[in-house]
Amino acid sequence: MAHTSHDGENYLNHEKGLWSWLSTIDHKRIGVMYLFTVLVFFFIGGVAAMLVRAELFRPGLTLMTADTYNKMFTYHGTIMVFMVVIPLIPSAFGNFVLPMMLGAKDVAFPKLNLASYYVWLAGALVATASLVVNQLDTGWTFYTPYSIRTSTSASWVLLGAFIMGFGGIFTSLNFIATIHKLRAPGLTWGRLPLFVWASYATAIVQLLATPVLALTLFLVVLERSTGIGIFDPKLGGDPVLFQHFFWFYSHPAVYIMALPAMGIISEVIPVHARKQVFGYWAIALATFGIALVAFVVWGHHMFVSGQSELANFLFSLITMFVAVPTGVKVFSWVATLYKGDLHFRMPLLYAFAFIFVFTIGGLTGVFLAALGSNVHLTDTYFVVAHFHYVMVGGTIMGMLAGLHHWFPKMSGRMYSEGWARVSWFLVFMGFNITFFPQFIVGSQGMPRRYYDYVPEFTTLNQISSVGAWIIGVGFVLMALYLLHALFRGAKAPPNPWGAATLEWAQDSPPPFHNFDKDPVVTHGPYDYRTSH
Amino acid sequence: MAHAPAMDGNRQYAHHFLSADHEFETSKQGIWLFLLQEVLFFSPLFVAYYVFRGLHPADWHAAAQLLDWRMGALNTVILICSSLTMALAVHGAQTSNKKKLVVNLILTLGLACGFLVVKYFEYTHKFHMGIYPAGAFTYEGLGQYPAAKLYFSIYYAMTGLHGIHVLGGMAVMLWVLKRAMRGEFNAHYYTPVEMTGLYWHFVDLVWIYLFPILYLLG
Amino acid sequence: MLVDILRSTLPMAGSDVARDWDAFYAFLTWTSTIFFVGVVAAMVIFTIKYRHRAGHKADTEVHGNVPLEIVWTVIPTILVMVVFVWGYALYRDMVTAPGDSVEIKAIGKQWLWQFQYDDGRSYTNKVFVPVNRPVKFIITSEDVLHSFFVPNMRVKKDAVPGRYTTVWFEATAEGAHIVYCAEYCGTQHSGMLATVYAVSPEIWRRFIQGREIDENKLASGAADEVTMSAAATESKGGAERPISLIDQGRGLVASKGCVACHSVDGKQGIGPSLKGIHGAGVDFANGDHLEARDLNYLREAIEFPNARLVKGYGPMMPTFRGMVSETELTAMLEYIKSLK
């Protein structure tokens, strides 16, 4: 066994056959399984997005009826949030990279890790089963009482999201215990890679927020089946209470999506700028600052819901403080470039894209956090544009940076830089062409979730639709060159980027046991003086 | 074999840990994290309870009168006893006393059954009166208190969720019991017993909160 | 000037508050732009200056700069506090309706807006308001959540079933202002449109005298053409003058049996008299005190009569939940409000 890496044995070829994958408790394989499954859902959610944009190309009926359109945007949102953006980085990259970064052989509870995957998958399949039952038209937010009254099969999706929640809870529990207990000798807290810090904060947020959503969604299932009445005004319940419970989870969920992406950016920039990260502790602490504040800002989704003026005052005030640690991170990343030696490889290009769009996403968040401006902008396309800048611009760009960074490690192959740059250009330009006009159409007053719109909004909607298709082309191209790389790509060296974190100290792909010799850490994660 | 367990003296542990103690400590942290999320899992119901109680104090009070506090008190005593027997079971495992472990596990299971039987009588009694969750509520006696039906919605949700946790605990205990009878636990290895014990104390603790707010506070 | 550049990204400003809103929006946009340009410029400059090339090496000694980090923490903190205070002040103006506002009830239902005036007239998907006078909408919903959104006035508020919310504005521009439903409510969500017609004082005067307005002729502006003659109003369904909300409410309060226990003239009864209770403070049996009984309290007292018992009274009253419709409730509350 000690010779695994020498005779070319690695985690991919160490056992063969479908069953060896489905029954694996190896964190790397589980990570790859998550990545594969999530990308399948990303494709489905992406197709829904393309159809939504096609329908909105013209006012009135373009392709589909209003009911079909409502289901389309609901599936786009639900799939992208619960089956793509939330599990994407923590479960896929977290699983693959985190234990190796810690110098551990696996996560703390490998069997639970596999169980998490199946729980999450089961939930995703239950939710997807609604497609063949009676679909869903509530929007991903499931606001009561509409979600109680709708004749579509909301219970399936609610139950699915409930089950998926536990997948996330178990994964985060696993990561926290892993980070606490399985660090290699010498890997002090101050030497943890920033991706580990981000995963740690994310796991805490996910562990504490998800159960609240799970129970809340289950209560809505009970509303629909037995009329429990807690959220149903007809029975004396309070629909606004649902919003409080929902956002108590779903606001932190935004950080479950964003923090790991920030972690990847903090990883990628130093490696490809060949330089110590600027303000290590500032970034680590800002991560926790954001995670902490995340729990007490949920009410800013409800400024026009009729909640009390005092609540509005406090939630707006606290929300403002999210901007500060977020700003600190952006400034620190940019400052890391200063006096660096910048290699414009794909991960760094995606990191640039991330900073560009995420800064817009963050700044427009301030528009929505301020009470006065929120009143007009909330529930319009301005919000749609804002959260796409944060979630797609943030999480997806971060994920793409990570994908291009760790692809050689995961697959043992290199991809084509040339095609990757074309694809990067299409995704980045397409993204801005799609979503920037939505800020304008939103501030002009177009509400979100609109099937039809007044003719004045046509031009901006058409630009937006064209942009969406450009993104689509970019992703198809990416799928092609990555698939090509998987089968025909050049063999990847162990450490193609010259990174200093532990996952790169192994062969690509890594051996089944991660480390032939238990690693001892003697330097910081971004110390490039001692390595290469 | 790929994941062959390592040995530490005569104690087994999974290959990615340093020692059996390391594995035990990690597992214990895992269960504490699990219990932490359980607290959050119950929390929306507690919040809903207090929100509606604040909105409709009189309805809440009137509805609570329909619960029999003696039944609740009986169940409280049953669960506290079961916590004690559970603690004794864990002690049995820690001292390699197989008989003490097995007997106390069986006692705990018996008490858990007793709890559910009492709960069953309470539920059926309510159902006969037409006291269901709000949507199916047909009881006529609280006409002045339209929010009373919400009280029972929350009552059923809270006690039902707690009951599911009791059932889950019993399932785990049966599995632990089976392994205990095979003599798998001793002073060197009793992680599952300890974890089950922590979980069971948590389930009791939830009831310790539910009993006063549902039966006494109104 | 800076506001004007952004004009094309905003709908017309139909009120003074809307103009204040635009100024705040301009401040946010330009401050954000400065930040954004700064970040991107730094990125671009570093990209060019420190690109990898033969002989170039990274300076691995740079790993932080405490004064700089303090500066970029403190300055954003100050800025977001400015944003918060300004945003809150603006918000206060947006939600605090002047006392002399014209009151109109708005009920959202799948998928239309119904507007009710105190004189009993009601309109679907259109509502007439005077210019240069504050108008306050009291909003509720009959089914699911909706949201009353008038972009030209920059105001929005959810319509929540089972409770009242309010929105106000003072239109300064005559003409038609579109109303959207901004909270997703099902199939026809995007078709749930209404129009606010802001009319001149002269037309408004005639309107409240009972004349109907022909909104299609509003553009001409001449009061005589826009408002139908009394006779035309009569023949156009106005033959039966609608019963005012107060009168409807009086009838309902009598027919639902409220008066058996609640006097309307201040006399002591089995329950508290309805006279003068709206807006007045009250002590509850459990020792709590309410500063002013508003519409939401009165609504609760009808639907959940024993939720908060008034001091000195027992839990006698049955609930009227589900026994009065949303429109009946509106009328009854209007009547109770009028008992001064």
mmCIF file of N, CA, C and O in Angstrom, chain A residues 30 95 147 149 197 208 212 242 314 324 458 483 501 515:
data_model
loop_
_atom_site.group_PDB
_atom_site.id
_atom_site.type_symbol
_atom_site.label_atom_id
_atom_site.label_comp_id
_atom_site.label_asym_id
_atom_site.label_seq_id
_atom_site.Cartn_x
_atom_site.Cartn_y
_atom_site.Cartn_z
ATOM 1 N N ILE A 30 -16.415 10.767 -3.282
ATOM 2 C CA ILE A 30 -17.706 11.367 -2.933
ATOM 3 C C ILE A 30 -17.762 12.790 -3.472
ATOM 4 O O ILE A 30 -18.781 13.229 -4.014
ATOM 5 N N ASN A 95 -15.478 18.377 -0.139
ATOM 6 C CA ASN A 95 -15.172 16.971 0.078
ATOM 7 C C ASN A 95 -13.851 16.582 -0.549
ATOM 8 O O ASN A 95 -13.046 15.870 0.047
ATOM 9 N N SER A 147 -48.333 28.889 -1.300
ATOM 10 C CA SER A 147 -47.813 27.520 -1.365
ATOM 11 C C SER A 147 -48.766 26.525 -0.698
ATOM 12 O O SER A 147 -48.672 25.323 -0.939
ATOM 13 N N ARG A 149 -52.136 26.936 -0.972
ATOM 14 C CA ARG A 149 -53.314 26.845 -1.837
ATOM 15 C C ARG A 149 -53.023 26.232 -3.206
ATOM 16 O O ARG A 149 -53.917 25.706 -3.840
ATOM 17 N N TRP A 197 -10.801 27.878 6.274
ATOM 18 C CA TRP A 197 -11.528 28.840 7.112
ATOM 19 C C TRP A 197 -12.921 29.075 6.561
ATOM 20 O O TRP A 197 -13.907 29.093 7.305
ATOM 21 N N LEU A 208 -26.376 25.325 11.664
ATOM 22 C CA LEU A 208 -27.313 26.007 12.553
ATOM 23 C C LEU A 208 -28.546 26.536 11.836
ATOM 24 O O LEU A 208 -29.604 26.697 12.447
ATOM 25 N N VAL A 212 -33.693 24.880 10.795
ATOM 26 C CA VAL A 212 -34.849 25.774 10.902
ATOM 27 C C VAL A 212 -35.658 25.731 9.604
ATOM 28 O O VAL A 212 -36.889 25.629 9.614
ATOM 29 N N PHE A 242 -44.000 32.700 8.435
ATOM 30 C CA PHE A 242 -43.290 31.815 7.504
ATOM 31 C C PHE A 242 -42.093 32.542 6.915
ATOM 32 O O PHE A 242 -41.000 31.978 6.813
ATOM 33 N N LEU A 314 -33.851 48.029 12.685
ATOM 34 C CA LEU A 314 -32.737 47.221 13.177
ATOM 35 C C LEU A 314 -32.135 46.357 12.073
ATOM 36 O O LEU A 314 -30.912 46.272 11.932
ATOM 37 N N VAL A 324 -19.012 45.782 5.380
ATOM 38 C CA VAL A 324 -17.646 46.079 5.825
ATOM 39 C C VAL A 324 -16.694 44.884 5.656
ATOM 40 O O VAL A 324 -15.684 45.002 4.951
ATOM 41 N N THR A 458 -39.127 46.117 -23.359
ATOM 42 C CA THR A 458 -38.764 45.067 -24.315
ATOM 43 C C THR A 458 -37.266 45.044 -24.631
ATOM 44 O O THR A 458 -36.632 43.984 -24.558
ATOM 45 N N LEU A 483 -14.456 17.796 -21.163
ATOM 46 C CA LEU A 483 -14.638 16.384 -21.509
ATOM 47 C C LEU A 483 -13.451 15.891 -22.336
ATOM 48 O O LEU A 483 -12.926 14.804 -22.117
ATOM 49 N N THR A 501 -0.212 24.432 -0.652
ATOM 50 C CA THR A 501 -1.096 23.693 0.252
ATOM 51 C C THR A 501 -0.935 22.194 0.009
ATOM 52 O O THR A 501 -0.463 21.760 -1.030
ATOM 53 N N PHE A 515 -2.065 10.286 1.436
ATOM 54 C CA PHE A 515 -0.663 10.557 1.752
ATOM 55 C C PHE A 515 0.064 9.240 1.970
ATOM 56 O O PHE A 515 -0.387 8.398 2.734
#
